[in-house]
XYZ file of N, CA and C in Angstrom:
441
model
N -39.293 143.434 -9.221
C -39.758 145.162 -9.150
C -39.794 145.660 -10.402
N -40.472 146.515 -10.779
C -40.863 146.624 -11.915
C -39.732 148.370 -12.035
N -38.882 148.916 -12.855
C -38.238 150.064 -12.854
C -37.791 150.760 -14.314
N -37.974 151.764 -14.288
C -37.603 152.974 -15.665
C -35.934 153.564 -15.046
N -35.362 153.526 -16.287
C -34.012 153.805 -16.019
C -34.395 155.413 -16.406
N -33.593 156.733 -15.592
C -33.790 157.813 -15.760
C -32.867 158.194 -16.838
N -32.819 159.281 -17.233
C -31.599 159.619 -18.741
C -30.599 159.960 -18.006
N -30.437 160.280 -16.843
C -29.065 160.675 -16.409
C -28.124 159.433 -15.980
N -28.735 158.230 -15.662
C -28.429 156.694 -15.821
C -27.779 156.520 -17.220
N -28.785 156.657 -18.214
C -28.443 156.347 -19.455
C -27.197 156.933 -20.012
N -27.136 158.415 -19.620
C -26.028 159.425 -20.188
C -24.913 158.928 -19.481
N -24.665 158.512 -18.287
C -23.443 158.009 -17.187
C -23.024 156.807 -17.933
N -23.647 156.558 -18.282
C -23.427 154.698 -18.616
C -22.828 154.676 -19.814
N -22.497 155.477 -20.553
C -22.025 155.782 -22.151
C -20.577 156.829 -22.176
N -20.497 157.197 -20.685
C -19.455 157.828 -20.513
C -18.311 157.244 -19.588
N -17.366 156.578 -20.391
C -16.268 155.890 -19.818
C -15.331 156.582 -18.428
N -15.111 157.793 -18.848
C -14.478 158.755 -18.151
C -15.044 159.504 -16.972
N -16.647 159.546 -16.644
C -17.300 160.068 -15.375
C -17.271 158.965 -14.938
N -16.902 159.712 -13.538
C -17.138 159.277 -12.263
C -18.084 158.399 -11.781
N -19.561 158.658 -12.549
C -20.647 157.703 -12.091
C -20.860 157.027 -12.939
N -19.716 156.800 -13.916
C -20.006 155.762 -15.033
C -20.325 154.350 -14.486
N -19.226 153.886 -13.588
C -19.210 152.773 -13.104
C -20.576 152.239 -12.278
N -20.874 153.102 -11.654
C -22.096 153.229 -10.970
C -23.265 152.996 -11.636
N -23.599 153.432 -12.433
C -24.671 153.451 -13.448
C -24.677 152.464 -13.897
N -23.732 151.558 -14.362
C -23.644 150.773 -15.493
C -23.868 149.495 -14.462
N -23.118 149.276 -13.137
C -23.489 148.242 -12.066
C -25.123 147.670 -11.580
N -25.586 149.120 -11.179
C -27.205 149.523 -10.761
C -27.510 148.423 -11.927
N -27.400 149.422 -13.310
C -28.321 148.471 -14.471
C -28.349 147.210 -14.103
N -27.020 147.091 -14.555
C -26.720 145.403 -14.590
C -26.925 144.467 -13.579
N -27.309 145.314 -11.991
C -27.889 144.261 -11.013
C -28.963 143.842 -11.169
N -29.719 144.735 -11.323
C -31.519 145.260 -11.812
C -31.406 143.733 -12.725
N -30.800 143.596 -13.552
C -30.808 142.635 -14.813
C -30.831 141.381 -14.456
N -29.518 141.481 -13.629
C -29.284 140.195 -12.859
C -30.327 139.371 -12.538
N -31.252 140.361 -11.512
C -31.776 140.194 -10.340
C -32.951 139.591 -11.211
N -33.441 139.573 -12.392
C -34.480 139.380 -13.296
C -35.674 140.398 -12.708
N -35.138 141.887 -12.222
C -36.342 143.012 -12.327
C -36.726 143.220 -14.051
N -37.479 143.894 -13.711
C -37.766 144.248 -15.346
C -37.354 145.601 -15.514
N -36.597 146.156 -16.336
C -35.920 147.433 -16.175
C -36.438 147.887 -17.758
N -36.866 149.012 -17.328
C -37.513 149.766 -18.866
C -37.237 151.136 -19.410
N -37.299 151.689 -20.136
C -36.574 153.077 -20.911
C -37.659 153.235 -21.602
N -38.253 154.972 -21.924
C -39.317 155.004 -22.821
C -38.792 156.216 -24.191
N -39.633 156.673 -24.748
C -39.145 157.591 -25.401
C -38.666 158.636 -25.059
N -39.359 159.677 -23.979
C -38.931 160.572 -22.897
C -37.350 160.516 -23.187
N -37.046 158.953 -22.332
C -35.734 159.370 -22.322
C -34.787 159.334 -23.409
N -34.936 158.885 -24.701
C -34.296 158.470 -25.639
C -34.016 159.937 -26.143
N -35.148 160.504 -26.409
C -35.260 162.082 -26.543
C -34.647 163.216 -25.846
N -34.009 162.923 -24.478
C -33.500 163.604 -23.316
C -31.896 163.213 -23.887
N -31.860 161.893 -23.964
C -30.527 161.141 -24.391
C -29.973 162.005 -25.746
N -30.417 162.084 -26.560
C -30.415 162.470 -28.004
C -29.869 164.274 -27.875
N -30.486 164.730 -27.190
C -30.467 166.258 -26.590
C -29.217 166.594 -26.204
N -28.937 165.374 -25.369
C -27.769 165.771 -24.377
C -26.334 165.280 -25.129
N -26.598 164.231 -25.237
C -25.578 163.397 -26.256
C -24.697 163.991 -27.201
N -25.548 164.872 -28.072
C -25.698 164.986 -29.475
C -25.065 166.707 -29.042
N -25.019 167.193 -28.104
C -24.731 168.943 -27.711
C -23.547 168.753 -27.293
N -22.936 169.984 -27.778
C -21.101 170.119 -27.823
C -20.457 169.789 -26.664
N -19.640 169.291 -26.457
C -19.186 168.676 -24.804
C -19.108 170.264 -23.889
N -18.328 171.105 -24.652
C -18.298 172.658 -24.138
C -19.868 173.015 -23.588
N -20.705 172.822 -24.102
C -22.379 172.903 -23.993
C -22.907 172.096 -23.015
N -22.423 171.740 -22.148
C -22.557 170.558 -21.176
C -23.508 169.217 -21.836
N -22.719 169.126 -22.890
C -23.243 167.613 -23.999
C -22.133 166.979 -23.841
N -22.199 165.716 -24.770
C -21.492 164.879 -24.698
C -20.779 164.631 -26.192
N -21.146 165.822 -27.056
C -20.142 165.877 -28.187
C -20.459 164.713 -29.398
N -21.136 163.698 -28.902
C -21.144 162.593 -29.865
C -21.675 163.048 -31.563
N -21.982 162.427 -32.365
C -22.289 162.691 -33.815
C -23.383 162.016 -33.742
N -24.718 162.098 -34.401
C -25.664 161.765 -34.771
C -25.647 160.027 -34.880
N -24.671 159.571 -35.159
C -24.196 157.956 -35.415
C -24.023 157.360 -34.697
N -22.776 157.929 -33.511
C -22.374 157.378 -32.060
C -23.722 157.335 -31.415
N -24.955 158.253 -31.344
C -25.677 158.245 -30.534
C -26.776 157.075 -30.795
N -27.274 157.304 -32.453
C -28.118 155.908 -33.100
C -27.392 154.563 -32.287
N -26.046 154.446 -32.686
C -25.553 153.230 -31.922
C -25.691 152.734 -30.155
N -25.591 153.901 -29.693
C -25.728 154.058 -28.385
C -27.184 153.662 -28.187
N -27.998 154.449 -28.851
C -29.763 153.665 -28.633
C -29.844 152.717 -28.642
N -29.071 152.025 -30.097
C -29.292 150.646 -30.202
C -28.766 149.774 -28.858
N -27.602 150.073 -28.239
C -27.383 149.413 -27.322
C -28.451 149.339 -25.886
N -28.966 150.590 -25.793
C -30.079 150.393 -24.603
C -31.099 149.574 -25.247
N -31.601 149.589 -26.785
C -32.747 149.153 -26.967
C -32.243 147.562 -26.651
N -31.297 146.932 -26.842
C -30.894 145.611 -26.617
C -31.190 145.380 -25.210
N -30.613 146.064 -24.317
C -30.559 145.795 -22.883
C -31.706 145.817 -22.259
N -32.780 146.697 -22.431
C -33.703 147.351 -21.536
C -34.755 147.179 -22.524
N -36.181 147.545 -21.757
C -37.664 147.315 -22.287
C -38.136 148.417 -22.608
N -38.745 149.057 -23.962
C -39.279 149.931 -23.874
C -40.384 150.508 -23.678
N -41.084 151.394 -23.127
C -42.434 151.099 -22.582
C -42.811 152.063 -23.959
N -43.788 151.976 -24.936
C -43.857 152.694 -25.955
C -44.928 153.994 -25.316
N -44.924 155.404 -26.152
C -45.609 156.055 -26.222
C -47.180 155.889 -26.584
N -48.016 155.952 -25.596
C -49.645 155.924 -26.019
C -50.359 156.966 -25.743
N -51.368 157.208 -26.159
C -52.466 158.037 -25.411
C -52.637 158.490 -24.377
N -52.641 157.645 -23.711
C -53.334 157.703 -21.982
C -51.799 158.460 -21.314
N -50.776 158.333 -22.008
C -49.843 159.150 -21.021
C -50.116 160.513 -20.989
N -50.567 161.140 -22.256
C -51.022 162.402 -22.291
C -51.766 163.041 -21.027
N -52.932 162.010 -20.905
C -53.824 162.422 -20.217
C -53.184 162.343 -18.322
N -52.300 161.226 -18.469
C -51.715 160.987 -16.921
C -51.022 162.319 -16.483
N -50.437 162.396 -17.903
C -49.330 163.704 -17.862
C -49.480 165.041 -17.600
N -50.697 165.332 -17.773
C -51.518 166.484 -17.870
C -52.195 166.794 -16.257
N -52.512 165.896 -15.844
C -53.116 165.308 -14.448
C -51.945 165.846 -13.392
N -50.761 165.089 -13.583
C -49.597 165.358 -12.624
C -49.008 166.616 -12.550
N -48.592 167.252 -13.685
C -48.333 168.656 -13.845
C -49.693 169.309 -13.227
N -50.624 169.193 -13.371
C -51.685 170.376 -12.884
C -51.516 169.884 -11.375
N -51.912 168.941 -10.835
C -51.734 168.467 -9.440
C -51.015 168.998 -8.485
N -49.635 168.806 -9.460
C -48.340 168.643 -8.365
C -47.808 170.285 -8.548
N -48.574 171.156 -9.518
C -47.854 172.321 -10.075
C -46.477 172.632 -10.524
N -46.526 171.618 -11.434
C -45.273 171.678 -12.211
C -44.942 172.422 -13.229
N -43.701 173.088 -13.049
C -43.273 173.960 -14.199
C -42.152 173.797 -14.570
N -41.365 174.503 -15.567
C -40.093 174.361 -15.966
C -39.722 173.130 -16.701
N -38.382 172.894 -16.590
C -37.842 171.893 -16.822
C -38.335 170.570 -16.345
N -38.833 170.750 -15.340
C -39.597 169.673 -14.629
C -40.557 168.886 -14.926
N -41.005 169.340 -16.134
C -42.302 168.897 -17.119
C -42.139 167.511 -17.629
N -40.471 167.440 -17.692
C -39.933 166.159 -18.346
C -39.916 165.200 -17.201
N -39.474 165.362 -16.071
C -39.557 164.255 -15.072
C -41.398 163.933 -14.821
N -42.269 164.818 -14.808
C -43.528 164.413 -14.319
C -44.388 163.457 -15.964
N -43.297 163.852 -16.938
C -43.219 162.689 -18.071
C -43.196 161.142 -18.071
N -42.152 161.210 -17.320
C -41.577 160.129 -17.197
C -42.488 159.393 -15.991
N -43.164 160.140 -15.139
C -43.619 159.577 -13.914
C -45.405 159.002 -14.410
N -45.829 160.027 -15.284
C -46.918 159.430 -16.513
C -47.148 158.417 -16.407
N -45.804 158.217 -17.197
C -45.701 156.943 -18.586
C -45.008 155.550 -17.342
N -44.568 156.021 -16.163
C -44.637 155.135 -14.901
C -45.914 154.532 -14.583
N -47.129 155.715 -14.287
C -47.992 155.433 -13.989
C -49.128 154.926 -14.856
N -49.112 154.808 -16.261
C -49.505 154.169 -17.010
C -49.201 152.578 -16.789
N -47.889 152.194 -17.114
C -47.561 151.064 -17.141
C -47.460 150.066 -15.794
N -47.741 150.785 -14.807
C -47.535 150.554 -13.514
C -46.136 150.143 -12.687
N -45.136 151.158 -13.228
C -43.758 150.826 -12.844
C -43.433 151.319 -11.482
N -42.859 151.011 -10.526
C -43.391 151.833 -9.185
C -41.873 152.411 -8.974
N -41.247 152.288 -9.857
C -39.492 153.137 -9.020
C -39.156 153.541 -10.557
N -37.637 154.599 -10.566
C -36.933 155.036 -11.414
C -35.880 155.082 -10.385
N -34.799 154.522 -11.633
C -33.596 154.231 -10.768
C -32.788 156.072 -11.536
N -32.343 156.778 -10.237
C -31.901 157.703 -10.665
C -30.980 158.475 -9.821
N -29.723 159.382 -10.587
C -28.998 160.087 -9.548
C -29.533 161.442 -8.985
N -31.126 161.709 -9.426
C -31.485 162.698 -8.929
C -32.890 162.983 -8.189
N -32.873 161.585 -7.159
C -34.284 161.388 -6.721
C -34.514 162.670 -6.016
N -34.084 163.597 -5.599
C -34.712 164.848 -4.981
C -36.057 165.054 -6.219
N -35.756 165.092 -7.405
C -36.691 165.334 -8.112
C -38.212 164.713 -8.524
N -37.859 163.566 -8.097
C -39.141 162.936 -7.897
C -40.226 162.564 -6.660
N -39.617 163.468 -5.303
C -39.799 163.040 -4.056
C -41.347 163.663 -4.339
N -41.561 164.782 -5.180
C -43.301 165.387 -5.146
C -44.195 164.237 -5.737
N -43.738 163.114 -6.594
C -44.425 162.092 -6.729
C -44.408 161.208 -5.341
N -45.430 161.182 -4.723
C -45.469 159.996 -3.924
C -45.948 158.488 -4.357
N -46.119 158.208 -5.578
C -46.591 157.267 -6.075
C -45.576 156.405 -6.628
N -44.210 157.086 -6.547
C -43.173 155.738 -6.654
C -41.997 156.349 -5.862
N -41.016 155.606 -5.980
C -39.858 155.141 -5.054
C -38.933 155.577 -6.278
N -37.838 156.562 -5.514
C -36.665 157.000 -6.702
C -35.325 156.013 -5.894
N -35.080 155.670 -6.740
C -34.007 154.604 -6.398
C -32.322 155.412 -6.925
N -31.065 155.867 -5.829
C -30.196 155.863 -6.294
C -29.395 154.598 -6.611
N -28.608 154.593 -7.544
C -27.791 153.443 -7.380
C -26.792 152.960 -6.812
N -26.047 153.934 -5.766
C -25.618 153.307 -4.912
C -26.203 152.547 -3.723
N -27.596 152.714 -4.229
C -28.248 151.932 -2.773
C -28.628 150.508 -3.419
N -28.093 150.364 -4.637
C -28.160 148.878 -4.792
C -26.956 148.164 -5.044
N -25.772 149.185 -4.658
C -24.268 148.319 -4.502
C -23.662 148.200 -3.265
N -23.226 147.128 -3.150
C -21.994 147.172 -2.248
C -21.509 148.048 -1.792
């Protein structure tokens, strides 16, 4: 199985005190142990950096850029990068037009565009509902991978 890890999984994985941390890390570990191809993309890292460097009282993690860079390094060691290529833009534009995507949901549509270009069928996410409109991919909640 080819799986893109959503940014919310990456964020929860670096928050040991968050109730979903264990679920996020165990689900990713299981995919890796099963020899599934587990990916991230530049969009994930931009979103991750945004939330991770935002103050904790502003719905962020309050990490320094140096701390975030270290966490990004950990992501890069564990998962495989799907690099940005020009075809992603065209795929994204078609997706947002076809599904009438607007506001913050354009970010999810960009992940779907990356997935379509790289033939990734599934996204591991805590927000399965965000991906329901896209019939060509399967959203997997981490709880469905765990006993």
